[in-house]
PDB file of C-alpha atoms and ligand atoms in Angstrom:
ATOM      1  CA  MET A   1     -14.490  -7.207  26.102  1.00 84.00           C
ATOM      2  CA  ASN A   2     -15.740  -8.848  22.956  1.00 94.00           C
ATOM      3  CA  VAL A   3     -13.014  -7.805  20.512  1.00 98.00           C
ATOM      4  CA  PRO A   4     -13.551  -8.254  16.771  1.00 98.00           C
ATOM      5  CA  LYS A   5     -10.971 -10.631  15.368  1.00 98.00           C
ATOM      6  CA  HIS A   6     -10.864  -8.973  11.937  1.00 98.00           C
ATOM      7  CA  VAL A   7     -11.399  -5.220  11.566  1.00 99.00           C
ATOM      8  CA  ALA A   8     -11.404  -3.594   8.135  1.00 99.00           C
ATOM      9  CA  ILE A   9     -11.159   0.136   7.471  1.00 99.00           C
ATOM     10  CA  ILE A  10     -12.121   2.078   4.361  1.00 99.00           C
ATOM     11  CA  MET A  11      -9.719   4.952   4.988  1.00 98.00           C
ATOM     12  CA  ASP A  12     -11.684   7.744   3.330  1.00 99.00           C
ATOM     13  CA  GLY A  13     -11.579  11.526   3.594  1.00 98.00           C
ATOM     14  CA  ASN A  14      -7.860  12.302   3.225  1.00 98.00           C
ATOM     15  CA  GLY A  15      -8.499  14.707   0.349  1.00 98.00           C
ATOM     16  CA  ARG A  16     -11.277  16.578   2.107  1.00 98.00           C
ATOM     17  CA  TRP A  17      -9.239  16.746   5.301  1.00 99.00           C
ATOM     18  CA  ALA A  18      -6.505  18.557   3.359  1.00 98.00           C
ATOM     19  CA  THR A  19      -8.801  20.789   1.293  1.00 98.00           C
ATOM     20  CA  LEU A  20     -10.536  21.961   4.463  1.00 98.00           C
ATOM     21  CA  ARG A  21      -7.182  23.159   5.749  1.00 98.00           C
ATOM     22  CA  GLY A  22      -6.142  24.843   2.496  1.00 98.00           C
ATOM     23  CA  LYS A  23      -3.546  22.122   1.868  1.00 98.00           C
ATOM     24  CA  LYS A  24      -2.891  19.923  -1.146  1.00 98.00           C
ATOM     25  CA  ARG A  25      -4.682  16.549  -1.274  1.00 98.00           C
ATOM     26  CA  SER A  26      -1.307  14.840  -1.044  1.00 98.00           C
ATOM     27  CA  GLU A  27      -0.800  16.290   2.424  1.00 98.00           C
ATOM     28  CA  GLY A  28      -3.993  14.556   3.458  1.00 98.00           C
ATOM     29  CA  HIS A  29      -2.631  11.257   2.195  1.00 98.00           C
ATOM     30  CA  LEU A  30       0.622  11.797   4.090  1.00 98.00           C
ATOM     31  CA  GLU A  31      -1.280  12.566   7.286  1.00 98.00           C
ATOM     32  CA  GLY A  32      -3.473   9.524   6.684  1.00 98.00           C
ATOM     33  CA  SER A  33      -0.399   7.320   6.421  1.00 97.00           C
ATOM     34  CA  LYS A  34       0.727   8.492   9.876  1.00 96.00           C
ATOM     35  CA  THR A  35      -2.699   7.662  11.265  1.00 98.00           C
ATOM     36  CA  LEU A  36      -2.490   4.198   9.724  1.00 97.00           C
ATOM     37  CA  GLU A  37       0.819   3.481  11.424  1.00 95.00           C
ATOM     38  CA  LYS A  38      -0.610   4.457  14.812  1.00 96.00           C
ATOM     39  CA  LEU A  39      -3.751   2.391  14.306  1.00 98.00           C
ATOM     40  CA  ALA A  40      -1.893  -0.692  13.135  1.00 97.00           C
ATOM     41  CA  LEU A  41       0.145  -0.727  16.368  1.00 97.00           C
ATOM     42  CA  HIS A  42      -2.851   0.129  18.508  1.00 98.00           C
ATOM     43  CA  ALA A  43      -5.176  -2.500  17.015  1.00 98.00           C
ATOM     44  CA  VAL A  44      -2.811  -5.269  18.110  1.00 98.00           C
ATOM     45  CA  ASP A  45      -2.716  -3.836  21.638  1.00 98.00           C
ATOM     46  CA  MET A  46      -6.502  -3.982  21.687  1.00 98.00           C
ATOM     47  CA  GLY A  47      -6.460  -7.663  20.753  1.00 98.00           C
ATOM     48  CA  VAL A  48      -7.452  -7.336  17.090  1.00 98.00           C
ATOM     49  CA  LYS A  49      -5.793 -10.140  15.133  1.00 98.00           C
ATOM     50  CA  VAL A  50      -6.277  -8.898  11.580  1.00 98.00           C
ATOM     51  CA  LEU A  51      -6.520  -5.299  10.377  1.00 98.00           C
ATOM     52  CA  SER A  52      -7.373  -4.806   6.709  1.00 99.00           C
ATOM     53  CA  VAL A  53      -7.125  -1.339   5.210  1.00 98.00           C
ATOM     54  CA  TYR A  54      -8.199   0.040   1.842  1.00 98.00           C
ATOM     55  CA  ALA A  55      -5.262   2.101   0.618  1.00 98.00           C
ATOM     56  CA  PHE A  56      -5.783   2.226  -3.166  1.00 98.00           C
ATOM     57  CA  SER A  57      -8.654   0.826  -5.192  1.00 98.00           C
ATOM     58  CA  THR A  58      -8.473  -0.386  -8.791  1.00 98.00           C
ATOM     59  CA  ASP A  59     -10.806   2.530  -9.534  1.00 98.00           C
ATOM     60  CA  ASN A  60      -8.472   5.077  -7.951  1.00 98.00           C
ATOM     61  CA  PHE A  61      -6.483   4.955 -11.219  1.00 98.00           C
ATOM     62  CA  LYS A  62      -9.209   7.313 -12.490  1.00 98.00           C
ATOM     63  CA  ARG A  63      -7.562  10.112 -10.482  1.00 98.00           C
ATOM     64  CA  SER A  64      -4.973  12.563 -11.818  1.00 98.00           C
ATOM     65  CA  GLN A  65      -1.567  11.129 -12.694  1.00 98.00           C
ATOM     66  CA  GLU A  66      -0.076  13.400 -10.045  1.00 98.00           C
ATOM     67  CA  GLU A  67      -2.258  11.946  -7.279  1.00 98.00           C
ATOM     68  CA  VAL A  68      -1.761   8.346  -8.461  1.00 98.00           C
ATOM     69  CA  ASP A  69       2.023   8.874  -8.526  1.00 98.00           C
ATOM     70  CA  TYR A  70       1.942  10.396  -5.074  1.00 98.00           C
ATOM     71  CA  LEU A  71       0.065   7.404  -3.645  1.00 98.00           C
ATOM     72  CA  MET A  72       2.441   4.926  -5.318  1.00 98.00           C
ATOM     73  CA  ASN A  73       5.479   6.805  -3.968  1.00 98.00           C
ATOM     74  CA  LEU A  74       3.907   6.987  -0.535  1.00 98.00           C
ATOM     75  CA  LEU A  75       3.523   3.207  -0.408  1.00 97.00           C
ATOM     76  CA  VAL A  76       7.166   2.650  -1.343  1.00 97.00           C
ATOM     77  CA  LYS A  77       8.393   5.242   1.149  1.00 95.00           C
ATOM     78  CA  TYR A  78       6.134   3.853   3.802  1.00 93.00           C
ATOM     79  CA  PHE A  79       7.231   0.271   3.379  1.00 93.00           C
ATOM     80  CA  ASN A  80      10.883   1.256   3.390  1.00 89.00           C
ATOM     81  CA  THR A  81      10.814   3.411   6.499  1.00 87.00           C
ATOM     82  CA  LYS A  82       7.725   3.430   8.702  1.00 76.00           C
ATOM     83  CA  PHE A  83       7.380  -0.285   8.843  1.00 77.00           C
ATOM     84  CA  GLU A  84      10.285  -0.850  11.203  1.00 86.00           C
ATOM     85  CA  LYS A  85       7.999  -0.301  14.187  1.00 92.00           C
ATOM     86  CA  ILE A  86       5.307  -2.546  12.761  1.00 93.00           C
ATOM     87  CA  ASN A  87       7.867  -5.279  12.182  1.00 94.00           C
ATOM     88  CA  LYS A  88       9.215  -4.941  15.736  1.00 95.00           C
ATOM     89  CA  LYS A  89       5.712  -5.287  17.071  1.00 96.00           C
ATOM     90  CA  GLY A  90       5.457  -8.704  15.448  1.00 97.00           C
ATOM     91  CA  ILE A  91       2.938  -7.752  12.797  1.00 97.00           C
ATOM     92  CA  LYS A  92       2.932  -9.655   9.536  1.00 98.00           C
ATOM     93  CA  VAL A  93       2.220  -7.417   6.551  1.00 97.00           C
ATOM     94  CA  VAL A  94       0.404  -8.787   3.531  1.00 98.00           C
ATOM     95  CA  VAL A  95      -0.721  -6.866   0.460  1.00 98.00           C
ATOM     96  CA  SER A  96      -3.940  -7.694  -1.374  1.00 98.00           C
ATOM     97  CA  GLY A  97      -4.659  -6.601  -4.906  1.00 98.00           C
ATOM     98  CA  ARG A  98      -3.758  -7.064  -8.533  1.00 98.00           C
ATOM     99  CA  LYS A  99      -0.098  -6.900  -9.368  1.00 97.00           C
ATOM    100  CA  ASP A 100      -0.512  -5.752 -12.968  1.00 94.00           C
ATOM    101  CA  ASN A 101      -0.503  -1.970 -13.495  1.00 91.00           C
ATOM    102  CA  LEU A 102       2.014  -1.502 -10.707  1.00 98.00           C
ATOM    103  CA  ARG A 103       5.512  -0.080 -11.183  1.00 98.00           C
ATOM    104  CA  GLU A 104       8.599  -2.235 -10.604  1.00 98.00           C
ATOM    105  CA  ASP A 105       9.677  -0.313  -7.501  1.00 97.00           C
ATOM    106  CA  VAL A 106       6.192  -0.665  -6.023  1.00 98.00           C
ATOM    107  CA  LEU A 107       6.222  -4.421  -6.664  1.00 98.00           C
ATOM    108  CA  LYS A 108       9.648  -4.708  -5.100  1.00 97.00           C
ATOM    109  CA  ALA A 109       8.581  -2.759  -1.996  1.00 97.00           C
ATOM    110  CA  ILE A 110       5.584  -5.076  -1.601  1.00 97.00           C
ATOM    111  CA  LYS A 111       7.695  -8.195  -2.018  1.00 97.00           C
ATOM    112  CA  ASP A 112      10.307  -6.951   0.449  1.00 95.00           C
ATOM    113  CA  ILE A 113       7.871  -6.066   3.210  1.00 96.00           C
ATOM    114  CA  GLU A 114       5.980  -9.338   2.853  1.00 97.00           C
ATOM    115  CA  GLU A 115       9.248 -11.247   2.984  1.00 96.00           C
ATOM    116  CA  LYS A 116      10.619  -9.246   5.929  1.00 95.00           C
ATOM    117  CA  THR A 117       7.546  -9.776   8.091  1.00 96.00           C
ATOM    118  CA  LYS A 118       6.437 -13.236   6.976  1.00 97.00           C
ATOM    119  CA  ASP A 119       7.339 -15.004  10.241  1.00 98.00           C
ATOM    120  CA  ASN A 120       5.647 -12.454  12.516  1.00 98.00           C
ATOM    121  CA  ASN A 121       2.647 -13.840  14.332  1.00 98.00           C
ATOM    122  CA  VAL A 122       1.258 -11.245  16.742  1.00 98.00           C
ATOM    123  CA  GLY A 123      -1.158  -9.801  14.199  1.00 98.00           C
ATOM    124  CA  ILE A 124      -1.730  -9.307  10.478  1.00 98.00           C
ATOM    125  CA  LEU A 125      -1.889  -5.995   8.645  1.00 98.00           C
ATOM    126  CA  ASN A 126      -3.534  -6.541   5.270  1.00 98.00           C
ATOM    127  CA  ILE A 127      -2.990  -3.579   2.978  1.00 98.00           C
ATOM    128  CA  CYS A 128      -5.382  -3.517   0.048  1.00 98.00           C
ATOM    129  CA  PHE A 129      -3.588  -1.819  -2.806  1.00 98.00           C
ATOM    130  CA  ASN A 130      -4.705  -1.798  -6.434  1.00 98.00           C
ATOM    131  CA  TYR A 131      -7.526  -3.747  -4.884  1.00 98.00           C
ATOM    132  CA  GLY A 132     -11.107  -4.424  -5.965  1.00 98.00           C
ATOM    133  CA  GLY A 133     -13.556  -6.736  -4.207  1.00 98.00           C
ATOM    134  CA  GLN A 134     -15.173  -8.000  -7.403  1.00 98.00           C
ATOM    135  CA  GLU A 135     -11.722  -8.436  -8.945  1.00 98.00           C
ATOM    136  CA  GLU A 136     -10.663 -10.553  -5.944  1.00 98.00           C
ATOM    137  CA  ILE A 137     -13.683 -12.816  -6.426  1.00 98.00           C
ATOM    138  CA  ILE A 138     -13.023 -13.106 -10.163  1.00 98.00           C
ATOM    139  CA  ASP A 139      -9.332 -13.885  -9.602  1.00 98.00           C
ATOM    140  CA  GLY A 140     -10.328 -16.491  -7.016  1.00 98.00           C
ATOM    141  CA  ALA A 141     -12.896 -18.037  -9.350  1.00 98.00           C
ATOM    142  CA  ILE A 142     -10.231 -18.354 -12.045  1.00 98.00           C
ATOM    143  CA  LYS A 143      -7.889 -20.146  -9.618  1.00 98.00           C
ATOM    144  CA  LEU A 144     -10.712 -22.443  -8.575  1.00 98.00           C
ATOM    145  CA  ALA A 145     -11.554 -23.178 -12.215  1.00 98.00           C
ATOM    146  CA  LYS A 146      -7.928 -24.227 -12.763  1.00 98.00           C
ATOM    147  CA  ASP A 147      -8.119 -26.607  -9.798  1.00 98.00           C
ATOM    148  CA  ILE A 148     -11.377 -28.043 -11.116  1.00 98.00           C
ATOM    149  CA  ASN A 149      -9.712 -28.589 -14.479  1.00 98.00           C
ATOM    150  CA  GLU A 150      -6.976 -30.453 -12.691  1.00 98.00           C
ATOM    151  CA  GLY A 151      -9.500 -32.741 -11.046  1.00 98.00           C
ATOM    152  CA  LEU A 152     -10.635 -31.020  -7.844  1.00 98.00           C
ATOM    153  CA  ASP A 153     -13.871 -32.536  -6.618  1.00 98.00           C
ATOM    154  CA  ILE A 154     -16.343 -29.723  -5.810  1.00 97.00           C
ATOM    155  CA  LYS A 155     -19.332 -31.827  -4.865  1.00 97.00           C
ATOM    156  CA  ASN A 156     -19.219 -30.606  -1.266  1.00 97.00           C
ATOM    157  CA  PHE A 157     -17.613 -27.224  -1.901  1.00 98.00           C
ATOM    158  CA  LYS A 158     -18.719 -24.784   0.811  1.00 98.00           C
ATOM    159  CA  ARG A 159     -18.512 -21.036   1.105  1.00 98.00           C
ATOM    160  CA  GLU A 160     -15.751 -21.425   3.732  1.00 98.00           C
ATOM    161  CA  ASP A 161     -13.720 -23.339   1.149  1.00 98.00           C
ATOM    162  CA  PHE A 162     -13.533 -20.303  -1.145  1.00 98.00           C
ATOM    163  CA  TYR A 163     -11.421 -18.261   1.303  1.00 98.00           C
ATOM    164  CA  LYS A 164      -8.276 -20.014   0.220  1.00 97.00           C
ATOM    165  CA  TYR A 165      -8.854 -18.789  -3.338  1.00 98.00           C
ATOM    166  CA  LEU A 166      -8.860 -15.152  -2.221  1.00 98.00           C
ATOM    167  CA  TYR A 167      -5.624 -13.108  -2.205  1.00 98.00           C
ATOM    168  CA  HIS A 168      -4.854 -14.128   1.366  1.00 98.00           C
ATOM    169  CA  SER A 169      -6.802 -16.632   3.338  1.00 95.00           C
ATOM    170  CA  LEU A 170      -8.017 -14.212   6.027  1.00 98.00           C
ATOM    171  CA  PRO A 171     -10.984 -14.732   8.349  1.00 98.00           C
ATOM    172  CA  PRO A 172     -14.337 -13.034   7.661  1.00 98.00           C
ATOM    173  CA  ILE A 173     -14.554  -9.347   8.642  1.00 98.00           C
ATOM    174  CA  ASP A 174     -16.267  -8.793  11.992  1.00 98.00           C
ATOM    175  CA  LEU A 175     -16.242  -5.013  11.985  1.00 98.00           C
ATOM    176  CA  LEU A 176     -16.076  -2.766   8.936  1.00 99.00           C
ATOM    177  CA  ILE A 177     -15.326   0.909   9.554  1.00 99.00           C
ATOM    178  CA  ARG A 178     -15.671   3.672   6.956  1.00 99.00           C
ATOM    179  CA  THR A 179     -14.398   7.124   7.792  1.00 99.00           C
ATOM    180  CA  GLY A 180     -15.188  10.305   5.849  1.00 98.00           C
ATOM    181  CA  GLY A 181     -18.987  10.282   5.972  1.00 98.00           C
ATOM    182  CA  GLU A 182     -19.920   8.164   2.933  1.00 98.00           C
ATOM    183  CA  GLN A 183     -22.079   5.123   3.578  1.00 98.00           C
ATOM    184  CA  ARG A 184     -21.012   2.718   0.860  1.00 98.00           C
ATOM    185  CA  VAL A 185     -18.504  -0.081   0.408  1.00 98.00           C
ATOM    186  CA  SER A 186     -16.854   1.077  -2.840  1.00 98.00           C
ATOM    187  CA  ASN A 187     -15.872  -2.405  -3.997  1.00 98.00           C
ATOM    188  CA  PHE A 188     -14.021  -3.302  -0.801  1.00 98.00           C
ATOM    189  CA  MET A 189     -13.763  -6.870   0.556  1.00 98.00           C
ATOM    190  CA  LEU A 190     -17.115  -8.115  -0.712  1.00 98.00           C
ATOM    191  CA  TYR A 191     -16.647 -11.801  -0.024  1.00 98.00           C
ATOM    192  CA  GLN A 192     -15.312 -11.308   3.495  1.00 98.00           C
ATOM    193  CA  MET A 193     -17.961  -8.806   4.630  1.00 98.00           C
ATOM    194  CA  SER A 194     -21.040 -11.006   4.263  1.00 98.00           C
ATOM    195  CA  TYR A 195     -21.860 -10.773   7.988  1.00 98.00           C
ATOM    196  CA  SER A 196     -19.758  -7.753   9.007  1.00 98.00           C
ATOM    197  CA  GLU A 197     -21.057  -5.139  11.369  1.00 98.00           C
ATOM    198  CA  PHE A 198     -20.783  -1.682   9.770  1.00 98.00           C
ATOM    199  CA  TYR A 199     -19.586   1.448  11.540  1.00 98.00           C
ATOM    200  CA  PHE A 200     -19.733   4.748   9.668  1.00 98.00           C
ATOM    201  CA  THR A 201     -18.219   7.955  10.971  1.00 98.00           C
ATOM    202  CA  ASN A 202     -17.984  11.482   9.561  1.00 98.00           C
ATOM    203  CA  THR A 203     -14.437  11.823  10.886  1.00 99.00           C
ATOM    204  CA  TYR A 204     -11.905  12.149   8.069  1.00 99.00           C
ATOM    205  CA  PHE A 205      -9.305   9.399   8.166  1.00 99.00           C
ATOM    206  CA  PRO A 206      -6.306  11.559   9.237  1.00 99.00           C
ATOM    207  CA  ASP A 207      -8.265  12.439  12.398  1.00 98.00           C
ATOM    208  CA  PHE A 208      -9.346   8.849  13.077  1.00 98.00           C
ATOM    209  CA  GLY A 209      -6.928   8.134  15.924  1.00 98.00           C
ATOM    210  CA  LYS A 210      -6.814   5.618  18.735  1.00 98.00           C
ATOM    211  CA  SER A 211      -9.753   7.028  20.699  1.00 98.00           C
ATOM    212  CA  GLU A 212     -11.949   7.082  17.573  1.00 98.00           C
ATOM    213  CA  PHE A 213     -10.944   3.492  16.884  1.00 98.00           C
ATOM    214  CA  ASN A 214     -11.820   2.513  20.451  1.00 98.00           C
ATOM    215  CA  LYS A 215     -15.232   4.140  20.036  1.00 98.00           C
ATOM    216  CA  ALA A 216     -15.884   1.823  17.108  1.00 98.00           C
ATOM    217  CA  LEU A 217     -14.778  -1.183  19.185  1.00 98.00           C
ATOM    218  CA  PHE A 218     -17.106  -0.207  22.040  1.00 98.00           C
ATOM    219  CA  ASN A 219     -19.939   0.261  19.584  1.00 98.00           C
ATOM    220  CA  TYR A 220     -19.278  -3.221  18.184  1.00 98.00           C
ATOM    221  CA  GLU A 221     -19.533  -4.731  21.648  1.00 97.00           C
ATOM    222  CA  ASN A 222     -23.241  -3.969  21.782  1.00 94.00           C
ATOM    223  CA  ARG A 223     -24.093  -5.465  18.415  1.00 97.00           C
ATOM    224  CA  ASP A 224     -26.281  -8.533  18.375  1.00 95.00           C
ATOM    225  CA  ARG A 225     -24.854 -10.773  15.669  1.00 96.00           C
ATOM    226  CA  ARG A 226     -27.368 -13.402  14.681  1.00 96.00           C
ATOM    227  CA  PHE A 227     -25.919 -14.827  11.445  1.00 96.00           C
ATOM    228  CA  GLY A 228     -29.396 -15.674  10.265  1.00 96.00           C
ATOM    229  CA  GLY A 229     -30.345 -17.380  13.502  1.00 96.00           C
ATOM    230  CA  ILE A 230     -32.361 -16.232  16.487  1.00 92.00           C
ATOM    231  CA  ASN A 231     -31.159 -14.644  19.705  1.00 86.00           C
ATOM    232  CA  GLU A 232     -32.427 -17.154  22.266  1.00 81.00           C
ATOM    233  CA  GLN A 233     -32.086 -14.636  25.116  1.00 80.00           C
ATOM    234  CA  GLU A 234     -34.338 -12.047  23.441  1.00 76.00           C
ATOM    235  CA  ASN A 235     -36.964 -14.616  22.550  1.00 80.00           C
ATOM    236  CA  LYS A 236     -37.554 -16.093  25.971  1.00 72.00           C
TER     237      LYS A 236
HETATM  238  C1  IPE B   1      -9.013   8.081   0.796  1.00 75.95           C
HETATM  239  O1  IPE B   1      -9.156   9.441   0.760  1.00 75.95           O
HETATM  240  C2  IPE B   1      -7.679   7.611   0.289  1.00 75.95           C
HETATM  241  C3  IPE B   1      -7.723   7.081  -1.088  1.00 75.95           C
HETATM  242  C4  IPE B   1      -8.802   6.831  -1.777  1.00 75.95           C
HETATM  243  C5  IPE B   1      -6.441   6.813  -1.702  1.00 75.95           C
HETATM  244  P1  IPE B   1      -9.680  10.188  -0.517  1.00 75.95           P
HETATM  245  O2  IPE B   1      -8.508  10.573  -1.351  1.00 75.95           O
HETATM  246  O3  IPE B   1     -10.730   9.436  -1.219  1.00 75.95           O
HETATM  247  O4  IPE B   1     -10.283  11.490   0.159  1.00 75.95           O
HETATM  248  P2  IPE B   1     -11.620  12.218  -0.229  1.00 75.95           P
HETATM  249  O5  IPE B   1     -12.732  11.203  -0.200  1.00 75.95           O
HETATM  250  O6  IPE B   1     -11.410  12.800  -1.597  1.00 75.95           O
HETATM  251  O7  IPE B   1     -11.767  13.254   0.820  1.00 75.95           O
HETATM  252  C1  IPE B   2     -12.497   4.081  -1.389  1.00 75.95           C
HETATM  253  O1  IPE B   2     -12.545   5.453  -1.362  1.00 75.95           O
HETATM  254  C2  IPE B   2     -11.099   3.622  -1.695  1.00 75.95           C
HETATM  255  C3  IPE B   2     -10.112   3.858  -0.642  1.00 75.95           C
HETATM  256  C4  IPE B   2     -10.350   4.324   0.562  1.00 75.95           C
HETATM  257  C5  IPE B   2      -8.772   3.496  -0.994  1.00 75.95           C
HETATM  258  P1  IPE B   2     -12.953   6.307  -2.642  1.00 75.95           P
HETATM  259  O2  IPE B   2     -12.889   7.727  -2.206  1.00 75.95           O
HETATM  260  O3  IPE B   2     -12.128   5.921  -3.797  1.00 75.95           O
HETATM  261  O4  IPE B   2     -14.455   5.832  -2.899  1.00 75.95           O
HETATM  262  P2  IPE B   2     -15.683   6.558  -3.595  1.00 75.95           P
HETATM  263  O5  IPE B   2     -15.184   7.059  -4.911  1.00 75.95           O
HETATM  264  O6  IPE B   2     -16.070   7.682  -2.690  1.00 75.95           O
HETATM  265  O7  IPE B   2     -16.755   5.528  -3.683  1.00 75.95           O
HETATM  266 MG1   MG B   3     -12.762   9.338  -1.068  1.00 75.95          MG
END
């Protein structure tokens, strides 16, 4: 099986999942967090090396204070409890996003989990939190500008060289999944998705379990990735 090395998921539809069931939006987020735990463990079993997930965007601060607080608390709770299994599995957790605007306890939870799992090497779970794709590029450009100021020679600077200026130097995204029915990228990992295959599903994230994930992997298998070149087989 041709397994994508880096899978990214825009975990959308938690709110609608809950509303449909007459529950509060927060219950959708809680259910979504359980789905994430299952998927993180499963992805490694399937041979995926890096799983990036969009958990909170810089624009999600536009939501009610109650919902923002709930999502912040959920991250802290999650990191402090649920991550035991992920740690045991050998998964390294990294968090991508801006650190300003975040509460002290949230920052501490992030620091702790990154520290606790830093030597794990079976797979990487990249949690994008207070994350924006354009912001990541801007922050990277600022770091690069500093290096240039300090004498870095950029005569032969290539697009591959920019990865180390991003929040974490992760490989390009092979497969991008968006649950919840919308077909847009909502400022997710713009630099890393330049040649990603896209997979959109109407399934709301809490219902996006292992078998749904496998469906996306099987779908990816049949994609013809040309990267601007020509498929020699098809052109014979
Ligand atoms: C995705 O679900 C999770 C976050 C954005 C935090 P939503 O909360 O966007 O759910 P919908 O799109 O309103 O259903
Ligand atoms: C994208 O979902 C962000 C996350 C999944 C965390 P949104 O629900 O915020 O995106 P829009 O508003 O539909 O574009
Ligand atoms: Mg949404």
